[in-house]
Amino acid sequence: MTLYRLYTERRDLPVLEALVSGRFDGYTLYFTAGIWRGLREMSVVVEILADDSPDTVTKVRMLVADIRVSLNQQAVLWTVQPAVQATLETGEPGA
C-alpha cells in the first residue's frame, strides 16, 4: 500500500470533494494552514491510501492536474510514501 498526500489551498470544498470522489472510494481531508510564496493561506491535505500500480499513479497525477485547473491553483504539491501497514476494520462492533 502507498500513501498519497495532496496539498492545496482550501477553495471550493464541494468541487475538491467531487474531484477526489470521482477517482477514489475513500480518502481523508486535513484542514490546515500553509505558506506559499511568503503568503499564509488556509490549506487542505487530501490523504489517499491505495496501491502503487501505474493505473493508480496515473489517477493521482490526473487528480492533481484537475485540482490545479478547477481550483485555479498555481501549484499542487503531492507526495508518495510507502505504507508499512494498513488495516481496515469492518463489520459490526464487537462481532
Coordinates of N, CA and C in Angstrom, one line a residue:
M1 N 0.8 -1.2 0.0 CA 0.0 0.0 0.0 C 0.9 1.2 0.0
T2 N 0.3 2.3 -0.5 CA 1.0 3.6 -0.7 C 0.1 4.7 -0.2
L3 N 0.7 5.7 0.5 CA 0.0 6.8 1.0 C 0.4 8.0 0.1
Y4 N -0.7 8.6 -0.5 CA -0.5 9.7 -1.4 C -1.1 10.9 -0.6
R5 N -0.4 12.0 -0.6 CA -0.8 13.3 0.0 C -0.8 14.4 -1.0
L6 N -1.9 15.1 -1.1 CA -2.0 16.2 -2.0 C -2.3 17.5 -1.2
Y7 N -1.5 18.5 -1.4 CA -1.6 19.7 -0.6 C -2.0 20.9 -1.5
T8 N -3.1 21.6 -1.1 CA -3.6 22.7 -2.0 C -4.3 23.7 -1.1
E9 N -4.5 24.9 -1.6 CA -5.3 25.9 -0.9 C -6.7 25.4 -0.7
R10 N -7.3 25.8 0.4 CA -8.7 25.5 0.7 C -9.6 26.4 -0.1
R11 N -10.1 25.9 -1.2 CA -11.0 26.6 -2.1 C -12.1 25.7 -2.5
D12 N -13.3 26.1 -2.5 CA -14.4 25.4 -3.1 C -14.4 23.9 -2.7
L13 N -14.6 23.6 -1.4 CA -14.5 22.2 -1.0 C -15.5 21.2 -1.7
P14 N -16.7 21.6 -2.1 CA -17.5 20.7 -2.8 C -16.9 20.3 -4.2
V15 N -16.2 21.2 -4.8 CA -15.6 20.8 -6.1 C -14.4 19.9 -5.8
L16 N -13.6 20.2 -4.8 CA -12.5 19.3 -4.4 C -13.0 17.9 -4.1
E17 N -14.0 17.8 -3.3 CA -14.5 16.5 -2.9 C -15.1 15.8 -4.1
A18 N -15.7 16.4 -5.0 CA -16.2 15.8 -6.2 C -15.1 15.2 -7.1
L19 N -14.0 16.0 -7.2 CA -12.9 15.6 -8.0 C -12.2 14.3 -7.4
V20 N -12.1 14.3 -6.1 CA -11.4 13.2 -5.4 C -12.4 12.0 -5.4
S21 N -13.6 12.2 -5.1 CA -14.6 11.1 -5.0 C -14.8 10.4 -6.4
G22 N -14.6 11.2 -7.4 CA -14.8 10.6 -8.8 C -13.7 9.6 -9.1
R23 N -12.6 9.6 -8.4 CA -11.5 8.7 -8.7 C -11.2 7.7 -7.6
F24 N -11.5 8.0 -6.3 CA -11.2 7.1 -5.2 C -12.4 7.0 -4.3
D25 N -12.6 5.7 -3.8 CA -13.7 5.4 -2.9 C -13.6 6.0 -1.5
G26 N -12.4 6.2 -1.1 CA -12.2 6.8 0.3 C -10.9 7.6 0.4
Y27 N -11.0 8.6 1.2 CA -9.8 9.5 1.4 C -10.1 10.3 2.7
T28 N -9.1 11.0 3.2 CA -9.2 11.8 4.4 C -8.8 13.2 4.0
L29 N -9.5 14.2 4.6 CA -9.1 15.6 4.4 C -8.6 16.2 5.7
Y30 N -7.5 16.9 5.7 CA -7.0 17.6 6.8 C -7.0 19.1 6.5
F31 N -7.6 19.8 7.4 CA -7.6 21.3 7.2 C -6.5 21.9 8.0
T32 N -5.7 22.7 7.4 CA -4.5 23.3 8.0 C -4.2 24.7 7.4
A33 N -3.1 25.2 7.7 CA -2.6 26.4 7.1 C -1.2 26.2 6.5
G34 N -1.0 26.9 5.4 CA 0.3 26.7 4.8 C 0.9 28.1 4.3
I35 N 2.1 28.0 3.8 CA 2.7 29.2 3.3 C 3.1 28.9 1.8
W36 N 2.7 29.8 0.9 CA 3.0 29.7 -0.5 C 3.5 31.0 -0.9
R37 N 4.8 31.0 -1.3 CA 5.5 32.2 -1.8 C 5.4 33.4 -0.8
G38 N 5.6 33.0 0.5 CA 5.6 34.0 1.5 C 4.2 34.4 2.1
L39 N 3.2 33.9 1.5 CA 1.8 34.3 2.0 C 1.1 33.1 2.6
R40 N 0.6 33.4 3.8 CA -0.2 32.4 4.5 C -1.5 32.1 3.9
E41 N -1.9 30.8 3.8 CA -3.2 30.5 3.2 C -3.8 29.3 3.9
M42 N -5.1 29.3 3.9 CA -5.8 28.2 4.5 C -5.7 27.0 3.5
S43 N -5.3 25.9 4.0 CA -5.0 24.8 3.1 C -5.8 23.5 3.4
V44 N -5.7 22.6 2.6 CA -6.3 21.2 2.8 C -5.3 20.2 2.3
V45 N -5.2 19.1 3.0 CA -4.4 18.0 2.6 C -5.3 16.8 2.4
V46 N -5.2 16.3 1.2 CA -6.0 15.1 0.8 C -5.1 13.9 1.0
E47 N -5.5 12.9 1.8 CA -4.7 11.7 2.0 C -5.5 10.5 1.4
I48 N -4.8 9.8 0.6 CA -5.4 8.7 -0.1 C -4.5 7.5 0.1
L49 N -5.0 6.4 0.6 CA -4.3 5.1 0.8 C -4.7 4.2 -0.4
A50 N -3.8 3.8 -1.2 CA -4.1 3.0 -2.4 C -2.9 2.2 -2.8
D51 N -3.0 1.3 -3.8 CA -1.9 0.6 -4.3 C -1.0 1.5 -5.1
D52 N 0.2 1.0 -5.5 CA 1.1 1.8 -6.2 C 1.2 1.4 -7.7
S53 N 0.2 0.9 -8.2 CA 0.1 0.4 -9.6 C 0.3 1.6 -10.5
P54 N 0.7 1.4 -11.7 CA 0.8 2.5 -12.7 C -0.6 3.2 -12.9
D55 N -1.7 2.4 -12.9 CA -3.0 3.0 -13.0 C -3.3 4.0 -11.9
T56 N -3.0 3.6 -10.7 CA -3.3 4.5 -9.5 C -2.4 5.7 -9.6
V57 N -1.2 5.6 -9.9 CA -0.3 6.8 -10.1 C -0.8 7.7 -11.2
T58 N -1.3 7.2 -12.2 CA -2.0 8.0 -13.3 C -3.2 8.7 -12.8
K59 N -4.0 8.0 -12.0 CA -5.2 8.6 -11.4 C -4.8 9.8 -10.5
V60 N -3.8 9.6 -9.7 CA -3.3 10.6 -8.8 C -2.8 11.8 -9.6
R61 N -2.0 11.6 -10.6 CA -1.5 12.6 -11.5 C -2.6 13.4 -12.1
M62 N -3.6 12.7 -12.6 CA -4.7 13.4 -13.3 C -5.5 14.2 -12.3
L63 N -5.7 13.6 -11.1 CA -6.4 14.4 -10.0 C -5.7 15.6 -9.6
V64 N -4.4 15.6 -9.5 CA -3.6 16.8 -9.2 C -3.8 17.8 -10.3
A65 N -3.7 17.4 -11.5 CA -3.9 18.4 -12.6 C -5.3 19.0 -12.6
D66 N -6.3 18.1 -12.3 CA -7.7 18.6 -12.3 C -7.9 19.6 -11.1
I67 N -7.3 19.3 -10.0 CA -7.4 20.2 -8.8 C -6.8 21.6 -9.2
R68 N -5.6 21.5 -9.8 CA -4.9 22.7 -10.1 C -5.7 23.6 -11.0
V69 N -6.3 23.0 -12.1 CA -7.1 23.8 -13.0 C -8.4 24.2 -12.4
S70 N -9.2 23.2 -11.9 CA -10.5 23.5 -11.4 C -10.5 24.5 -10.2
L71 N -9.5 24.5 -9.4 CA -9.5 25.4 -8.2 C -8.5 26.6 -8.5
N72 N -8.1 26.7 -9.7 CA -7.3 27.9 -10.1 C -6.0 28.0 -9.2
Q73 N -5.3 27.0 -9.1 CA -4.1 26.9 -8.3 C -2.8 27.1 -9.1
Q74 N -1.8 27.8 -8.6 CA -0.5 27.9 -9.3 C 0.2 26.6 -9.2
A75 N 0.0 25.9 -8.1 CA 0.7 24.6 -7.9 C -0.1 23.7 -7.0
V76 N 0.1 22.4 -7.1 CA -0.5 21.5 -6.1 C 0.7 20.5 -5.8
L77 N 1.1 20.5 -4.5 CA 2.1 19.6 -4.1 C 1.5 18.2 -3.8
W78 N 2.2 17.1 -4.3 CA 1.8 15.8 -3.9 C 3.0 15.0 -3.5
T79 N 2.9 14.1 -2.5 CA 3.9 13.3 -2.0 C 3.5 11.8 -2.0
V80 N 4.4 10.9 -2.1 CA 4.2 9.5 -2.1 C 5.0 8.9 -1.0
Q81 N 4.4 8.0 -0.1 CA 5.1 7.4 1.0 C 4.6 6.0 1.1
P82 N 5.5 5.0 1.2 CA 5.1 3.6 1.4 C 4.3 3.5 2.7
A83 N 3.3 2.8 2.7 CA 2.5 2.5 4.0 C 3.1 1.2 4.5
V84 N 3.7 1.2 5.7 CA 4.3 0.0 6.3 C 3.2 -1.0 6.6
Q85 N 2.1 -0.6 7.1 CA 0.9 -1.4 7.4 C -0.3 -0.6 7.4
A86 N -1.4 -1.2 6.8 CA -2.7 -0.6 6.8 C -3.7 -1.7 7.0
T87 N -4.6 -1.5 8.0 CA -5.6 -2.4 8.4 C -7.0 -1.7 8.4
L88 N -7.9 -2.2 7.6 CA -9.3 -1.6 7.6 C -10.2 -2.6 8.4
E89 N -10.7 -2.1 9.5 CA -11.6 -3.0 10.3 C -13.0 -2.7 9.8
T90 N -13.7 -3.7 9.5 CA -15.1 -3.6 9.0 C -16.0 -4.6 9.8
G91 N -17.3 -4.4 9.6 CA -18.2 -5.3 10.3 C -18.9 -4.6 11.5
E92 N -19.7 -5.4 12.2 CA -20.4 -4.9 13.4 C -19.4 -4.8 14.5
P93 N -19.5 -3.7 15.3 CA -18.7 -3.6 16.5 C -19.0 -4.8 17.5
G94 N -17.9 -5.4 18.0 CA -18.0 -6.5 18.9 C -18.3 -7.8 18.3
A95 N -18.3 -7.8 16.9 CA -18.6 -9.1 16.2 C -17.3 -9.9 16.0

